[in-house]
């Protein structure tokens, strides 16, 4: 407008040159740069877009955990149920073992990379580590699902469909808890450690040498 007062320089990026009305004062002058029509995202809009992308990515992660949990449950029904149940039986032992595995496996993989012979083994350890991270979430979600089924009083038999529905509710609950500031992070981190610890403990052969049924 005519009452504009700019003490610095005005830089305009536009398909057309800006029209400066009479009376406007621009101390540093006007610098015009030709640019095609487009939309420049502001800082506030950039924050909103990042929040939406994070929410969508987190939701897709939740769906991935549920899909992996469903496959894990159907492929290894006894082993997956036993690992999930172990969390409630030995939470401290599962938590401690999960923390040791979470820290030690990356260190082991890095040490193996320093040896030429150990590079293939390091890659195997790394893939196993990623798999444990994912299945740890799945096992923790299955434990929560078992607790949800226990809270629902019903005379109906515990079918595969009901277990899958409880797993979906558990994954959704863990996903929503993650949005709680500070507390959500620690709850999900503890769930990951519990799941990894129980999964490895139940997958390890018994001391008497008899393998546990999968």
PDB file of C-alpha atoms in Angstrom:
ATOM      1  CA  UNK A   1       0.000   0.000   0.000  1.00  0.00           C
ATOM      2  CA  UNK A   2       1.019   3.667  -0.187  1.00  0.00           C
ATOM      3  CA  UNK A   3       1.895   3.766   3.534  1.00  0.00           C
ATOM      4  CA  UNK A   4       4.469   0.948   3.278  1.00  0.00           C
ATOM      5  CA  UNK A   5       7.772   1.634   5.040  1.00  0.00           C
ATOM      6  CA  UNK A   6      10.623  -0.859   4.437  1.00  0.00           C
ATOM      7  CA  UNK A   7      14.016   0.019   5.887  1.00  0.00           C
ATOM      8  CA  UNK A   8      15.763  -2.832   4.068  1.00  0.00           C
ATOM      9  CA  UNK A   9      15.698  -4.224   0.558  1.00  0.00           C
ATOM     10  CA  UNK A  10      12.583  -5.776  -0.970  1.00  0.00           C
ATOM     11  CA  UNK A  11      13.257  -8.986  -2.923  1.00  0.00           C
ATOM     12  CA  UNK A  12      10.333 -10.096  -5.074  1.00  0.00           C
ATOM     13  CA  UNK A  13      10.188 -13.506  -6.778  1.00  0.00           C
ATOM     14  CA  UNK A  14       7.205 -13.595  -9.093  1.00  0.00           C
ATOM     15  CA  UNK A  15       6.167 -14.126 -12.722  1.00  0.00           C
ATOM     16  CA  UNK A  16       5.505 -10.362 -12.912  1.00  0.00           C
ATOM     17  CA  UNK A  17       7.334  -7.341 -11.565  1.00  0.00           C
ATOM     18  CA  UNK A  18       5.829  -5.898  -8.387  1.00  0.00           C
ATOM     19  CA  UNK A  19       3.843  -2.676  -8.577  1.00  0.00           C
ATOM     20  CA  UNK A  20       5.051  -0.214  -5.946  1.00  0.00           C
ATOM     21  CA  UNK A  21       2.359   2.407  -5.244  1.00  0.00           C
ATOM     22  CA  UNK A  22       3.147   6.096  -4.893  1.00  0.00           C
ATOM     23  CA  UNK A  23       4.033   7.041  -1.334  1.00  0.00           C
ATOM     24  CA  UNK A  24       5.611   3.677  -0.447  1.00  0.00           C
ATOM     25  CA  UNK A  25       9.142   3.992   0.889  1.00  0.00           C
ATOM     26  CA  UNK A  26      11.639   1.162   0.326  1.00  0.00           C
ATOM     27  CA  UNK A  27      15.053   2.248   1.573  1.00  0.00           C
ATOM     28  CA  UNK A  28      17.046  -0.606   0.021  1.00  0.00           C
ATOM     29  CA  UNK A  29      15.232  -0.582  -3.296  1.00  0.00           C
ATOM     30  CA  UNK A  30      13.422  -3.401  -5.078  1.00  0.00           C
ATOM     31  CA  UNK A  31      15.147  -6.501  -6.434  1.00  0.00           C
ATOM     32  CA  UNK A  32      12.992  -8.441  -8.866  1.00  0.00           C
ATOM     33  CA  UNK A  33      13.695 -12.096  -9.662  1.00  0.00           C
ATOM     34  CA  UNK A  34      11.582 -13.820 -12.252  1.00  0.00           C
ATOM     35  CA  UNK A  35      10.027 -17.067 -11.050  1.00  0.00           C
ATOM     36  CA  UNK A  36       7.304 -19.344 -12.353  1.00  0.00           C
ATOM     37  CA  UNK A  37       4.061 -19.729 -10.506  1.00  0.00           C
ATOM     38  CA  UNK A  38       4.540 -22.014  -7.510  1.00  0.00           C
ATOM     39  CA  UNK A  39       3.840 -22.379  -3.844  1.00  0.00           C
ATOM     40  CA  UNK A  40       6.514 -21.743  -1.240  1.00  0.00           C
ATOM     41  CA  UNK A  41       5.844 -23.591   2.011  1.00  0.00           C
ATOM     42  CA  UNK A  42       6.198 -21.409   5.048  1.00  0.00           C
ATOM     43  CA  UNK A  43       7.789 -22.519   8.307  1.00  0.00           C
ATOM     44  CA  UNK A  44       4.419 -23.153   9.966  1.00  0.00           C
ATOM     45  CA  UNK A  45       3.141 -25.096   6.970  1.00  0.00           C
ATOM     46  CA  UNK A  46       6.372 -27.111   6.873  1.00  0.00           C
ATOM     47  CA  UNK A  47       5.851 -28.102  10.513  1.00  0.00           C
ATOM     48  CA  UNK A  48       2.275 -29.154   9.783  1.00  0.00           C
ATOM     49  CA  UNK A  49       3.362 -31.222   6.781  1.00  0.00           C
ATOM     50  CA  UNK A  50       6.079 -32.924   8.825  1.00  0.00           C
ATOM     51  CA  UNK A  51       3.539 -33.744  11.542  1.00  0.00           C
ATOM     52  CA  UNK A  52       1.163 -35.269   9.013  1.00  0.00           C
ATOM     53  CA  UNK A  53       3.954 -37.314   7.421  1.00  0.00           C
ATOM     54  CA  UNK A  54       5.047 -38.567  10.840  1.00  0.00           C
ATOM     55  CA  UNK A  55       1.481 -39.553  11.702  1.00  0.00           C
ATOM     56  CA  UNK A  56       0.966 -41.392   8.416  1.00  0.00           C
ATOM     57  CA  UNK A  57       4.310 -43.182   8.739  1.00  0.00           C
ATOM     58  CA  UNK A  58       3.529 -44.178  12.310  1.00  0.00           C
ATOM     59  CA  UNK A  59       0.115 -45.502  11.252  1.00  0.00           C
ATOM     60  CA  UNK A  60       1.654 -47.547   8.441  1.00  0.00           C
ATOM     61  CA  UNK A  61       4.193 -48.920  10.940  1.00  0.00           C
ATOM     62  CA  UNK A  62       1.292 -49.983  13.173  1.00  0.00           C
ATOM     63  CA  UNK A  63      -0.355 -51.810  10.277  1.00  0.00           C
ATOM     64  CA  UNK A  64       2.969 -53.495   9.478  1.00  0.00           C
ATOM     65  CA  UNK A  65       3.347 -54.679  13.067  1.00  0.00           C
ATOM     66  CA  UNK A  66      -0.174 -56.097  13.002  1.00  0.00           C
ATOM     67  CA  UNK A  67       0.438 -57.899   9.694  1.00  0.00           C
ATOM     68  CA  UNK A  68       3.718 -59.350  10.978  1.00  0.00           C
ATOM     69  CA  UNK A  69       2.051 -60.347  14.234  1.00  0.00           C
ATOM     70  CA  UNK A  70      -0.757 -62.105  12.401  1.00  0.00           C
ATOM     71  CA  UNK A  71       1.716 -64.055  10.252  1.00  0.00           C
ATOM     72  CA  UNK A  72       3.867 -64.869  13.282  1.00  0.00           C
ATOM     73  CA  UNK A  73       0.824 -66.058  15.217  1.00  0.00           C
ATOM     74  CA  UNK A  74      -0.439 -68.237  12.382  1.00  0.00           C
ATOM     75  CA  UNK A  75       2.965 -69.681  11.457  1.00  0.00           C
ATOM     76  CA  UNK A  76       4.157 -70.393  15.025  1.00  0.00           C
ATOM     77  CA  UNK A  77       1.056 -70.473  17.240  1.00  0.00           C
ATOM     78  CA  UNK A  78       2.606 -72.303  20.214  1.00  0.00           C
ATOM     79  CA  UNK A  79       5.927 -70.449  20.201  1.00  0.00           C
ATOM     80  CA  UNK A  80       4.377 -66.993  19.777  1.00  0.00           C
ATOM     81  CA  UNK A  81       1.786 -67.608  22.495  1.00  0.00           C
ATOM     82  CA  UNK A  82       4.435 -68.985  24.859  1.00  0.00           C
ATOM     83  CA  UNK A  83       6.739 -65.990  24.300  1.00  0.00           C
ATOM     84  CA  UNK A  84       3.910 -63.518  24.885  1.00  0.00           C
ATOM     85  CA  UNK A  85       2.841 -65.355  28.040  1.00  0.00           C
ATOM     86  CA  UNK A  86       6.423 -65.351  29.342  1.00  0.00           C
ATOM     87  CA  UNK A  87       6.354 -61.541  29.569  1.00  0.00           C
ATOM     88  CA  UNK A  88       3.709 -61.751  32.271  1.00  0.00           C
ATOM     89  CA  UNK A  89       5.458 -64.597  34.063  1.00  0.00           C
ATOM     90  CA  UNK A  90       8.994 -63.173  34.112  1.00  0.00           C
ATOM     91  CA  UNK A  91       8.850 -59.445  33.275  1.00  0.00           C
ATOM     92  CA  UNK A  92      12.154 -58.485  34.922  1.00  0.00           C
ATOM     93  CA  UNK A  93      14.039 -61.355  33.318  1.00  0.00           C
ATOM     94  CA  UNK A  94      12.544 -60.520  29.917  1.00  0.00           C
ATOM     95  CA  UNK A  95      13.347 -56.831  30.375  1.00  0.00           C
ATOM     96  CA  UNK A  96      16.965 -57.490  31.324  1.00  0.00           C
ATOM     97  CA  UNK A  97      17.605 -59.989  28.558  1.00  0.00           C
ATOM     98  CA  UNK A  98      15.977 -57.681  26.026  1.00  0.00           C
ATOM     99  CA  UNK A  99      18.243 -54.799  27.057  1.00  0.00           C
ATOM    100  CA  UNK A 100      21.374 -56.966  26.806  1.00  0.00           C
ATOM    101  CA  UNK A 101      20.421 -58.160  23.327  1.00  0.00           C
ATOM    102  CA  UNK A 102      19.469 -54.678  22.175  1.00  0.00           C
ATOM    103  CA  UNK A 103      22.905 -53.336  23.135  1.00  0.00           C
ATOM    104  CA  UNK A 104      25.165 -56.320  22.464  1.00  0.00           C
ATOM    105  CA  UNK A 105      24.094 -57.385  18.979  1.00  0.00           C
ATOM    106  CA  UNK A 106      25.041 -54.081  17.253  1.00  0.00           C
ATOM    107  CA  UNK A 107      28.397 -54.130  19.051  1.00  0.00           C
ATOM    108  CA  UNK A 108      28.971 -57.708  17.918  1.00  0.00           C
ATOM    109  CA  UNK A 109      28.104 -56.825  14.322  1.00  0.00           C
ATOM    110  CA  UNK A 110      30.547 -53.889  14.323  1.00  0.00           C
ATOM    111  CA  UNK A 111      33.341 -56.041  15.750  1.00  0.00           C
ATOM    112  CA  UNK A 112      32.748 -58.680  13.094  1.00  0.00           C
ATOM    113  CA  UNK A 113      33.036 -56.047  10.368  1.00  0.00           C
ATOM    114  CA  UNK A 114      36.688 -55.487  11.289  1.00  0.00           C
ATOM    115  CA  UNK A 115      37.533 -59.008  10.153  1.00  0.00           C
ATOM    116  CA  UNK A 116      37.209 -60.038   6.514  1.00  0.00           C
ATOM    117  CA  UNK A 117      35.960 -63.489   7.443  1.00  0.00           C
ATOM    118  CA  UNK A 118      33.371 -62.047   9.818  1.00  0.00           C
ATOM    119  CA  UNK A 119      31.723 -59.661   7.334  1.00  0.00           C
ATOM    120  CA  UNK A 120      29.100 -62.197   6.108  1.00  0.00           C
ATOM    121  CA  UNK A 121      28.411 -63.166   9.706  1.00  0.00           C
ATOM    122  CA  UNK A 122      28.047 -59.477  10.627  1.00  0.00           C
ATOM    123  CA  UNK A 123      25.410 -59.055   7.938  1.00  0.00           C
ATOM    124  CA  UNK A 124      23.539 -62.062   9.304  1.00  0.00           C
ATOM    125  CA  UNK A 125      23.702 -60.628  12.830  1.00  0.00           C
ATOM    126  CA  UNK A 126      22.428 -57.286  11.576  1.00  0.00           C
ATOM    127  CA  UNK A 127      19.476 -58.880   9.750  1.00  0.00           C
ATOM    128  CA  UNK A 128      18.724 -60.957  12.826  1.00  0.00           C
ATOM    129  CA  UNK A 129      18.843 -57.782  14.911  1.00  0.00           C
ATOM    130  CA  UNK A 130      16.325 -55.995  12.684  1.00  0.00           C
ATOM    131  CA  UNK A 131      14.069 -59.054  12.751  1.00  0.00           C
ATOM    132  CA  UNK A 132      14.240 -59.174  16.549  1.00  0.00           C
ATOM    133  CA  UNK A 133      13.310 -55.504  16.782  1.00  0.00           C
ATOM    134  CA  UNK A 134      10.207 -56.082  14.702  1.00  0.00           C
ATOM    135  CA  UNK A 135       9.188 -59.366  16.346  1.00  0.00           C
ATOM    136  CA  UNK A 136       9.855 -57.846  19.762  1.00  0.00           C
ATOM    137  CA  UNK A 137       7.111 -55.337  19.079  1.00  0.00           C
ATOM    138  CA  UNK A 138       4.885 -58.136  17.841  1.00  0.00           C
ATOM    139  CA  UNK A 139       5.459 -60.251  20.964  1.00  0.00           C
ATOM    140  CA  UNK A 140       4.723 -57.324  23.272  1.00  0.00           C
ATOM    141  CA  UNK A 141       1.536 -56.589  21.339  1.00  0.00           C
ATOM    142  CA  UNK A 142       0.503 -60.243  21.603  1.00  0.00           C
ATOM    143  CA  UNK A 143       1.023 -60.079  25.374  1.00  0.00           C
ATOM    144  CA  UNK A 144      -1.252 -57.033  25.593  1.00  0.00           C
ATOM    145  CA  UNK A 145      -3.741 -58.846  23.375  1.00  0.00           C
ATOM    146  CA  UNK A 146      -3.751 -61.835  25.722  1.00  0.00           C
ATOM    147  CA  UNK A 147      -4.489 -59.511  28.633  1.00  0.00           C
ATOM    148  CA  UNK A 148      -7.322 -57.896  26.702  1.00  0.00           C
ATOM    149  CA  UNK A 149      -8.844 -61.302  25.983  1.00  0.00           C
ATOM    150  CA  UNK A 150      -8.577 -62.108  29.687  1.00  0.00           C
ATOM    151  CA  UNK A 151     -10.481 -58.945  30.592  1.00  0.00           C
ATOM    152  CA  UNK A 152     -13.336 -59.775  28.233  1.00  0.00           C
ATOM    153  CA  UNK A 153     -15.651 -62.223  29.976  1.00  0.00           C
ATOM    154  CA  UNK A 154     -17.114 -64.472  27.343  1.00  0.00           C
ATOM    155  CA  UNK A 155     -18.098 -68.114  27.119  1.00  0.00           C
ATOM    156  CA  UNK A 156     -17.081 -68.189  23.464  1.00  0.00           C
ATOM    157  CA  UNK A 157     -13.981 -70.257  22.655  1.00  0.00           C
ATOM    158  CA  UNK A 158     -10.681 -68.482  22.027  1.00  0.00           C
ATOM    159  CA  UNK A 159     -10.598 -68.700  18.255  1.00  0.00           C
ATOM    160  CA  UNK A 160      -7.940 -67.420  15.868  1.00  0.00           C
ATOM    161  CA  UNK A 161     -10.247 -64.603  14.829  1.00  0.00           C
ATOM    162  CA  UNK A 162     -10.612 -63.394  18.416  1.00  0.00           C
ATOM    163  CA  UNK A 163      -6.858 -63.540  18.956  1.00  0.00           C
ATOM    164  CA  UNK A 164      -6.257 -61.510  15.792  1.00  0.00           C
ATOM    165  CA  UNK A 165      -8.854 -58.965  16.871  1.00  0.00           C
ATOM    166  CA  UNK A 166      -7.202 -58.693  20.290  1.00  0.00           C
ATOM    167  CA  UNK A 167      -3.814 -58.286  18.586  1.00  0.00           C
ATOM    168  CA  UNK A 168      -5.178 -55.439  16.460  1.00  0.00           C
ATOM    169  CA  UNK A 169      -6.566 -53.718  19.557  1.00  0.00           C
ATOM    170  CA  UNK A 170      -3.248 -54.155  21.370  1.00  0.00           C
ATOM    171  CA  UNK A 171      -1.205 -52.743  18.480  1.00  0.00           C
ATOM    172  CA  UNK A 172      -3.593 -49.803  18.268  1.00  0.00           C
ATOM    173  CA  UNK A 173      -3.266 -49.215  22.024  1.00  0.00           C
ATOM    174  CA  UNK A 174       0.550 -49.232  21.877  1.00  0.00           C
ATOM    175  CA  UNK A 175       0.434 -46.905  18.897  1.00  0.00           C
ATOM    176  CA  UNK A 176      -1.796 -44.412  20.717  1.00  0.00           C
ATOM    177  CA  UNK A 177       0.320 -44.569  23.878  1.00  0.00           C
ATOM    178  CA  UNK A 178       3.299 -43.522  21.775  1.00  0.00           C
ATOM    179  CA  UNK A 179       1.746 -40.070  21.281  1.00  0.00           C
ATOM    180  CA  UNK A 180       1.843 -39.341  25.028  1.00  0.00           C
ATOM    181  CA  UNK A 181       4.837 -37.036  25.664  1.00  0.00           C
ATOM    182  CA  UNK A 182       7.790 -38.675  27.469  1.00  0.00           C
ATOM    183  CA  UNK A 183       5.685 -41.449  29.017  1.00  0.00           C
ATOM    184  CA  UNK A 184       4.744 -42.857  25.622  1.00  0.00           C
ATOM    185  CA  UNK A 185       8.381 -43.268  24.587  1.00  0.00           C
ATOM    186  CA  UNK A 186       9.347 -45.164  27.741  1.00  0.00           C
ATOM    187  CA  UNK A 187       6.280 -47.403  27.610  1.00  0.00           C
ATOM    188  CA  UNK A 188       6.996 -48.383  24.011  1.00  0.00           C
ATOM    189  CA  UNK A 189      10.702 -48.826  24.755  1.00  0.00           C
ATOM    190  CA  UNK A 190       9.920 -51.106  27.701  1.00  0.00           C
ATOM    191  CA  UNK A 191       7.466 -53.067  25.546  1.00  0.00           C
ATOM    192  CA  UNK A 192      10.193 -53.562  22.940  1.00  0.00           C
ATOM    193  CA  UNK A 193      12.680 -54.845  25.530  1.00  0.00           C
ATOM    194  CA  UNK A 194      10.090 -57.179  27.065  1.00  0.00           C
ATOM    195  CA  UNK A 195       9.179 -58.590  23.674  1.00  0.00           C
ATOM    196  CA  UNK A 196      12.777 -59.187  22.589  1.00  0.00           C
ATOM    197  CA  UNK A 197      13.723 -60.791  25.900  1.00  0.00           C
ATOM    198  CA  UNK A 198      10.738 -63.131  25.979  1.00  0.00           C
ATOM    199  CA  UNK A 199      11.162 -64.057  22.328  1.00  0.00           C
ATOM    200  CA  UNK A 200      14.819 -65.026  22.730  1.00  0.00           C
ATOM    201  CA  UNK A 201      14.294 -66.777  26.066  1.00  0.00           C
ATOM    202  CA  UNK A 202      11.536 -68.999  24.723  1.00  0.00           C
ATOM    203  CA  UNK A 203      13.428 -69.673  21.500  1.00  0.00           C
ATOM    204  CA  UNK A 204      16.528 -70.873  23.332  1.00  0.00           C
ATOM    205  CA  UNK A 205      16.771 -74.676  23.790  1.00  0.00           C
ATOM    206  CA  UNK A 206      16.038 -76.047  27.220  1.00  0.00           C
ATOM    207  CA  UNK A 207      18.879 -76.909  29.524  1.00  0.00           C
ATOM    208  CA  UNK A 208      18.044 -80.590  29.332  1.00  0.00           C
ATOM    209  CA  UNK A 209      18.607 -80.471  25.558  1.00  0.00           C
ATOM    210  CA  UNK A 210      15.010 -81.112  24.536  1.00  0.00           C
ATOM    211  CA  UNK A 211      13.805 -78.567  21.978  1.00  0.00           C
ATOM    212  CA  UNK A 212      10.616 -76.682  22.713  1.00  0.00           C
ATOM    213  CA  UNK A 213       7.838 -77.190  20.184  1.00  0.00           C
ATOM    214  CA  UNK A 214       7.252 -74.316  17.783  1.00  0.00           C
TER     215      UNK A 214
END
